[in-house]
DNA sequence: ATAATTGCAAATGCTTTGCTTGTGA
DNA sequence: TCACAAGCAAAGCATTTGCAATTAT
């Protein structure tokens, strides 16, 4: 059983055949597929799964904290399995490649900024857009 | 003449009656209106301006670097006049209020992170989501 | 058994576009 | 004048939803 299925069990999310397949595909994915791409991947396992079900499942998993949704610049929503340790993303503006990174100092400063403004930081979005330095 | 009109002149952007009105409304706006809201505001000056023109103008101004487009969580695109000094945003998750802030230290760290990953930072998006601390 | 889930197609909401008429430089 | 812009309505695209049939517990 894959890790997403386990999380569903733990959270009491009903496991249907379709959800199991979507869970499996997302567990294996190392990238950040959009719904269309995800639908293609699950279709190769069971071609009867509709895109509506993929949309519904992905939203369900997101609300359960199992998947994370990203809305990068001017594109469709992309998903990844919620990581144990939070990370942000750098997007290669030429290739579209997505690189994950962690920076504790930035995180800390974000908290301080929010606090200074009289807010408790609940969530944040940090995306860097860059082009590869050739050397 | 408002500041957006001036920028249009400088950049050789043709000034029509509609564009002048949109420029004026955006110059006066201290918030971050979406296209619908902007259309409402310009309509009160000239009710014949179509929403298609507002969409086209806002995109034109953005491409000319006159307006900045923001796509905050799960909503429609919002616009503000391109500021002289870059700033980021903190969004009140309860009221929707948007607070602007500047943090040079975070900016610096972003550049360092990108560099460390072998990238030249071209653009970035930083959004904080928080709830007001009552005291 | 029965409440939840699916597939399908239709509907939605934001945004863009084709086309004809109008207009700024 | 005449290339470009506006208005209108239709199209586009990602996403959501109503409904009847199916399925998990």
Tab-separated table of C-alpha atoms (C1' of nucleotides) in Angstrom:
chain	number	residue	atom	x	y	z
A	1	UNK	CA	0.000	0.000	0.000
A	2	UNK	CA	1.334	3.405	-0.942
A	3	UNK	CA	1.790	6.337	1.405
A	4	UNK	CA	-1.203	8.316	0.186
A	5	UNK	CA	-3.498	5.347	0.681
A	6	UNK	CA	-2.193	5.059	4.201
A	7	UNK	CA	-2.955	8.680	4.885
A	8	UNK	CA	-6.477	8.199	3.567
A	9	UNK	CA	-7.028	5.310	5.944
A	10	UNK	CA	-5.701	7.364	8.810
A	11	UNK	CA	-7.987	10.267	7.986
A	12	UNK	CA	-11.047	8.176	7.303
A	13	UNK	CA	-11.181	9.000	3.605
A	14	UNK	CA	-13.212	6.384	1.792
A	15	UNK	CA	-11.064	4.403	-0.605
A	16	UNK	CA	-12.584	3.605	-3.962
A	17	UNK	CA	-10.860	1.864	-6.819
A	18	UNK	CA	-10.341	5.179	-8.599
A	19	UNK	CA	-8.923	6.894	-5.543
A	20	UNK	CA	-6.504	4.043	-4.977
A	21	UNK	CA	-5.180	4.418	-8.494
A	22	UNK	CA	-4.865	8.191	-8.197
A	23	UNK	CA	-3.144	7.739	-4.836
A	24	UNK	CA	-0.719	5.280	-6.341
A	25	UNK	CA	0.124	7.458	-9.330
A	26	UNK	CA	0.675	10.527	-7.158
A	27	UNK	CA	2.795	8.533	-4.730
A	28	UNK	CA	5.081	7.503	-7.554
A	29	UNK	CA	5.248	10.930	-9.155
A	30	UNK	CA	8.421	12.812	-8.435
A	31	UNK	CA	7.293	15.892	-10.332
A	32	UNK	CA	4.327	18.316	-10.078
A	33	UNK	CA	1.706	17.141	-12.589
A	34	UNK	CA	-1.369	19.173	-13.505
A	35	UNK	CA	-4.785	17.531	-13.562
A	36	UNK	CA	-4.615	16.758	-17.241
A	37	UNK	CA	-1.270	15.053	-16.932
A	38	UNK	CA	-2.440	13.174	-13.858
A	39	UNK	CA	-5.510	12.029	-15.745
A	40	UNK	CA	-3.296	10.715	-18.533
A	41	UNK	CA	-1.234	8.771	-16.034
A	42	UNK	CA	-4.166	7.200	-14.225
A	43	UNK	CA	-5.814	6.448	-17.560
A	44	UNK	CA	-2.955	4.169	-18.450
A	45	UNK	CA	-3.934	2.072	-15.425
A	46	UNK	CA	-7.700	2.309	-15.872
A	47	UNK	CA	-8.972	4.149	-18.912
A	48	UNK	CA	-12.506	4.513	-17.591
A	49	UNK	CA	-11.576	7.031	-14.892
A	50	UNK	CA	-13.067	10.380	-15.831
A	51	UNK	CA	-11.332	13.712	-15.526
A	52	UNK	CA	-14.154	14.884	-13.244
A	53	UNK	CA	-13.196	12.193	-10.770
A	54	UNK	CA	-9.573	13.269	-10.923
A	55	UNK	CA	-10.600	16.857	-10.200
A	56	UNK	CA	-12.815	15.764	-7.324
A	57	UNK	CA	-10.196	13.465	-5.846
A	58	UNK	CA	-7.376	15.924	-6.064
A	59	UNK	CA	-9.493	18.511	-4.267
A	60	UNK	CA	-10.526	15.980	-1.650
A	61	UNK	CA	-6.920	14.970	-1.022
A	62	UNK	CA	-5.885	18.598	-0.831
A	63	UNK	CA	-8.547	19.372	1.757
A	64	UNK	CA	-7.375	16.383	3.765
A	65	UNK	CA	-3.833	17.737	3.683
A	66	UNK	CA	-2.600	14.839	1.598
A	67	UNK	CA	-1.765	16.769	-1.538
A	68	UNK	CA	-0.491	20.280	-2.043
A	69	UNK	CA	-1.797	22.472	-4.804
A	70	UNK	CA	0.396	24.999	-6.573
A	71	UNK	CA	-0.676	27.741	-8.917
A	72	UNK	CA	2.484	28.829	-10.629
A	73	UNK	CA	2.476	31.797	-12.969
A	74	UNK	CA	-0.101	31.717	-15.691
A	75	UNK	CA	-0.666	28.020	-15.780
A	76	UNK	CA	-2.982	25.325	-14.578
A	77	UNK	CA	-2.920	24.049	-11.020
A	78	UNK	CA	-0.240	21.493	-10.252
A	79	UNK	CA	-0.100	18.963	-7.442
A	80	UNK	CA	2.451	17.155	-5.339
A	81	UNK	CA	2.237	14.916	-2.307
A	82	UNK	CA	2.394	16.972	0.890
A	83	UNK	CA	5.993	16.759	1.992
A	84	UNK	CA	7.103	16.039	5.553
A	85	UNK	CA	9.237	19.133	5.533
A	86	UNK	CA	7.965	22.279	3.874
A	87	UNK	CA	9.790	23.515	0.794
A	88	UNK	CA	9.433	26.252	-1.791
A	89	UNK	CA	10.001	26.237	-5.541
A	90	UNK	CA	12.257	27.738	-8.137
A	91	UNK	CA	10.856	27.587	-11.658
A	92	UNK	CA	13.180	27.586	-14.653
A	93	UNK	CA	11.535	30.154	-16.921
A	94	UNK	CA	13.039	28.563	-20.007
A	95	UNK	CA	12.444	24.869	-19.478
A	96	UNK	CA	9.612	24.944	-16.969
A	97	UNK	CA	11.619	22.669	-14.714
A	98	UNK	CA	10.748	22.971	-11.036
A	99	UNK	CA	13.426	22.823	-8.362
A	100	UNK	CA	12.512	22.415	-4.708
A	101	UNK	CA	14.442	24.185	-1.993
A	102	UNK	CA	14.348	24.884	1.731
A	103	UNK	CA	15.587	28.069	3.345
A	104	UNK	CA	15.085	28.390	7.066
A	105	UNK	CA	16.315	31.972	7.164
A	106	UNK	CA	13.668	33.138	4.714
A	107	UNK	CA	11.019	31.275	6.691
A	108	UNK	CA	12.093	32.986	9.845
A	109	UNK	CA	12.057	36.423	8.251
A	110	UNK	CA	8.575	35.814	6.887
A	111	UNK	CA	7.329	35.127	10.376
A	112	UNK	CA	8.957	38.267	11.637
A	113	UNK	CA	7.470	40.400	8.889
A	114	UNK	CA	3.981	39.075	9.573
A	115	UNK	CA	4.396	39.617	13.294
A	116	UNK	CA	5.632	43.155	12.777
A	117	UNK	CA	2.500	43.877	10.750
A	118	UNK	CA	0.307	42.486	13.518
A	119	UNK	CA	-0.456	39.152	11.895
A	120	UNK	CA	-0.005	35.511	12.676
A	121	UNK	CA	1.459	33.787	9.628
A	122	UNK	CA	-0.886	31.001	8.547
A	123	UNK	CA	0.453	30.174	5.130
A	124	UNK	CA	2.774	31.526	2.518
A	125	UNK	CA	3.773	31.202	-1.080
A	126	UNK	CA	7.286	31.763	-2.306
A	127	UNK	CA	8.162	31.131	-5.913
A	128	UNK	CA	11.418	32.091	-7.561
A	129	UNK	CA	11.602	32.402	-11.333
A	130	UNK	CA	15.031	32.227	-12.877
A	131	UNK	CA	17.180	31.222	-15.803
A	132	UNK	CA	20.077	28.840	-15.666
A	133	UNK	CA	23.518	30.354	-15.387
A	134	UNK	CA	25.710	28.812	-18.069
A	135	UNK	CA	29.311	28.448	-17.137
B	1	UNK	CA	-2.419	64.197	-16.597
B	2	UNK	CA	-2.062	61.154	-14.368
B	3	UNK	CA	1.073	59.092	-13.931
B	4	UNK	CA	-0.080	56.142	-16.017
B	5	UNK	CA	-0.920	58.393	-18.937
B	6	UNK	CA	2.557	59.833	-18.704
B	7	UNK	CA	4.094	56.390	-18.821
B	8	UNK	CA	2.017	55.579	-21.895
B	9	UNK	CA	3.320	58.680	-23.655
B	10	UNK	CA	6.857	57.750	-22.708
B	11	UNK	CA	6.466	54.237	-24.031
B	12	UNK	CA	4.617	55.223	-27.183
B	13	UNK	CA	1.363	53.549	-26.149
B	14	UNK	CA	-1.491	55.052	-28.124
B	15	UNK	CA	-3.892	56.923	-25.899
B	16	UNK	CA	-7.555	56.445	-26.605
B	17	UNK	CA	-10.426	57.892	-24.630
B	18	UNK	CA	-11.005	54.502	-22.964
B	19	UNK	CA	-7.366	54.015	-22.070
B	20	UNK	CA	-7.215	57.462	-20.548
B	21	UNK	CA	-10.130	56.654	-18.310
B	22	UNK	CA	-8.691	53.298	-17.278
B	23	UNK	CA	-5.335	54.976	-16.636
B	24	UNK	CA	-6.999	57.594	-14.494
B	25	UNK	CA	-8.998	55.101	-12.460
B	26	UNK	CA	-5.962	52.896	-11.840
B	27	UNK	CA	-3.856	55.909	-10.908
B	28	UNK	CA	-6.350	56.856	-8.262
B	29	UNK	CA	-6.831	53.322	-6.939
B	30	UNK	CA	-4.992	52.628	-3.756
B	31	UNK	CA	-6.069	48.999	-3.656
B	32	UNK	CA	-5.697	45.989	-5.974
B	33	UNK	CA	-8.888	45.767	-8.029
B	34	UNK	CA	-9.746	42.817	-10.234
B	35	UNK	CA	-10.947	43.372	-13.794
B	36	UNK	CA	-14.594	43.280	-12.837
B	37	UNK	CA	-14.144	45.869	-10.135
B	38	UNK	CA	-12.056	48.016	-12.448
B	39	UNK	CA	-14.757	47.782	-15.101
B	40	UNK	CA	-17.318	48.951	-12.563
B	41	UNK	CA	-15.155	51.926	-11.682
B	42	UNK	CA	-14.495	53.013	-15.257
B	43	UNK	CA	-18.157	52.466	-16.089
B	44	UNK	CA	-19.093	55.179	-13.649
B	45	UNK	CA	-17.074	57.576	-15.813
B	46	UNK	CA	-18.170	56.211	-19.184
B	47	UNK	CA	-20.720	53.451	-19.190
B	48	UNK	CA	-20.071	52.429	-22.805
B	49	UNK	CA	-16.628	50.954	-22.084
B	50	UNK	CA	-16.813	47.206	-22.520
B	51	UNK	CA	-15.207	44.663	-20.269
B	52	UNK	CA	-13.272	43.315	-23.266
B	53	UNK	CA	-11.547	46.673	-23.578
B	54	UNK	CA	-10.686	46.631	-19.902
B	55	UNK	CA	-9.152	43.166	-20.287
B	56	UNK	CA	-7.200	44.243	-23.369
B	57	UNK	CA	-5.981	47.454	-21.778
B	58	UNK	CA	-4.913	45.895	-18.545
B	59	UNK	CA	-2.895	43.310	-20.447
B	60	UNK	CA	-1.386	45.995	-22.657
B	61	UNK	CA	-0.376	48.062	-19.642
B	62	UNK	CA	1.064	45.022	-17.952
B	63	UNK	CA	3.186	44.146	-20.969
B	64	UNK	CA	4.411	47.738	-21.037
B	65	UNK	CA	5.424	47.429	-17.395
B	66	UNK	CA	2.869	50.006	-16.321
B	67	UNK	CA	0.659	47.712	-14.286
B	68	UNK	CA	1.460	44.690	-12.195
B	69	UNK	CA	-0.725	41.624	-12.229
B	70	UNK	CA	-1.205	39.494	-9.132
B	71	UNK	CA	-2.800	36.100	-8.901
B	72	UNK	CA	-3.458	35.602	-5.242
B	73	UNK	CA	-4.823	32.320	-3.956
B	74	UNK	CA	-7.806	30.970	-5.789
B	75	UNK	CA	-9.127	34.214	-7.074
B	76	UNK	CA	-9.253	36.368	-10.130
B	77	UNK	CA	-6.281	38.405	-11.297
B	78	UNK	CA	-5.796	41.721	-9.528
B	79	UNK	CA	-3.892	44.772	-10.683
B	80	UNK	CA	-1.964	47.649	-9.223
B	81	UNK	CA	0.181	50.368	-10.713
B	82	UNK	CA	3.794	49.233	-10.967
B	83	UNK	CA	5.479	50.732	-7.929
B	84	UNK	CA	8.804	52.538	-8.013
B	85	UNK	CA	10.114	50.271	-5.315
B	86	UNK	CA	9.239	46.597	-5.360
B	87	UNK	CA	7.071	45.265	-2.572
B	88	UNK	CA	5.386	42.029	-1.610
B	89	UNK	CA	1.984	41.329	-0.077
B	90	UNK	CA	0.432	39.998	3.063
B	91	UNK	CA	-3.175	38.916	2.637
B	92	UNK	CA	-5.551	38.903	5.594
B	93	UNK	CA	-7.231	35.505	5.246
B	94	UNK	CA	-10.292	36.715	7.122
B	95	UNK	CA	-11.019	40.087	5.570
B	96	UNK	CA	-9.185	39.762	2.272
B	97	UNK	CA	-7.352	42.987	3.033
B	98	UNK	CA	-3.983	43.298	1.321
B	99	UNK	CA	-1.012	44.845	3.094
B	100	UNK	CA	2.125	45.804	1.191
B	101	UNK	CA	5.553	45.358	2.697
B	102	UNK	CA	9.206	45.555	1.773
B	103	UNK	CA	11.906	43.338	3.215
B	104	UNK	CA	15.386	43.759	1.837
B	105	UNK	CA	16.762	40.836	3.790
B	106	UNK	CA	14.320	38.406	2.228
B	107	UNK	CA	15.106	39.799	-1.208
B	108	UNK	CA	18.784	39.266	-0.630
B	109	UNK	CA	18.280	35.706	0.542
B	110	UNK	CA	16.157	34.924	-2.504
B	111	UNK	CA	18.990	35.990	-4.745
B	112	UNK	CA	21.413	33.854	-2.819
B	113	UNK	CA	19.185	30.806	-2.984
B	114	UNK	CA	18.769	31.156	-6.736
B	115	UNK	CA	22.482	31.636	-7.226
B	116	UNK	CA	23.281	28.612	-5.100
B	117	UNK	CA	21.010	26.534	-7.325
B	118	UNK	CA	22.768	27.828	-10.429
B	119	UNK	CA	20.116	30.312	-11.482
B	120	UNK	CA	19.855	34.007	-12.120
B	121	UNK	CA	16.780	35.331	-10.340
B	122	UNK	CA	14.492	36.962	-12.886
B	123	UNK	CA	11.298	37.329	-10.942
B	124	UNK	CA	9.692	36.155	-7.771
B	125	UNK	CA	6.409	35.911	-5.985
B	126	UNK	CA	6.107	36.148	-2.235
B	127	UNK	CA	2.730	36.155	-0.583
B	128	UNK	CA	2.084	35.853	3.131
B	129	UNK	CA	-1.316	34.748	4.369
B	130	UNK	CA	-2.164	35.574	7.949
B	131	UNK	CA	-4.786	36.436	10.493
B	132	UNK	CA	-4.809	39.540	12.616
B	133	UNK	CA	-3.455	39.213	16.121
B	134	UNK	CA	-5.987	40.647	18.529
B	135	UNK	CA	-4.532	42.271	21.572
C	1	DA	C1'	-28.986	-1.044	3.057
C	2	DT	C1'	-27.784	3.294	1.941
C	3	DA	C1'	-25.003	7.192	1.899
C	4	DA	C1'	-21.214	8.335	-0.786
C	5	DT	C1'	-18.998	8.204	-5.352
C	6	DT	C1'	-18.773	7.834	-10.262
C	7	DG	C1'	-19.257	9.115	-15.306
C	8	DC	C1'	-21.191	11.915	-18.400
C	9	DA	C1'	-22.470	16.078	-20.217
C	10	DA	C1'	-23.871	20.480	-19.328
C	11	DA	C1'	-22.808	24.636	-16.784
C	12	DT	C1'	-19.686	27.826	-14.830
C	13	DG	C1'	-16.406	31.797	-14.374
C	14	DC	C1'	-12.699	34.217	-16.074
C	15	DT	C1'	-10.468	35.586	-20.079
C	16	DT	C1'	-9.602	35.877	-25.059
C	17	DT	C1'	-10.846	36.564	-29.849
C	18	DG	C1'	-13.165	37.330	-34.622
C	19	DC	C1'	-15.367	40.628	-36.910
C	20	DT	C1'	-17.317	45.039	-38.130
C	21	DT	C1'	-17.390	49.783	-37.096
C	22	DG	C1'	-15.134	53.706	-35.117
C	23	DT	C1'	-11.038	56.746	-34.235
C	24	DG	C1'	-6.356	58.750	-32.926
C	25	DA	C1'	-1.965	60.514	-34.803
D	1	DT	C1'	-5.852	58.562	-44.297
D	2	DC	C1'	-5.543	54.103	-42.375
D	3	DA	C1'	-3.389	51.163	-39.075
D	4	DC	C1'	-4.973	50.391	-34.770
D	5	DA	C1'	-8.627	50.135	-31.145
D	6	DA	C1'	-13.450	49.345	-29.421
D	7	DG	C1'	-17.793	46.956	-28.855
D	8	DC	C1'	-20.315	42.983	-29.148
D	9	DA	C1'	-21.124	38.363	-28.995
D	10	DA	C1'	-19.183	34.001	-29.490
D	11	DA	C1'	-15.424	30.931	-28.322
D	12	DG	C1'	-11.901	29.000	-25.157
D	13	DC	C1'	-10.070	26.820	-21.189
D	14	DA	C1'	-9.783	25.057	-16.625
D	15	DT	C1'	-12.757	23.628	-13.308
D	16	DT	C1'	-17.250	22.480	-11.137
D	17	DT	C1'	-21.789	20.453	-10.827
D	18	DG	C1'	-26.577	18.036	-11.531
D	19	DC	C1'	-28.211	13.726	-12.153
D	20	DA	C1'	-28.876	8.863	-12.758
D	21	DA	C1'	-26.344	4.693	-12.125
D	22	DT	C1'	-22.874	2.294	-9.300
D	23	DT	C1'	-20.237	0.982	-5.211
D	24	DA	C1'	-17.980	0.817	-0.531
D	25	DT	C1'	-18.785	-0.144	4.193
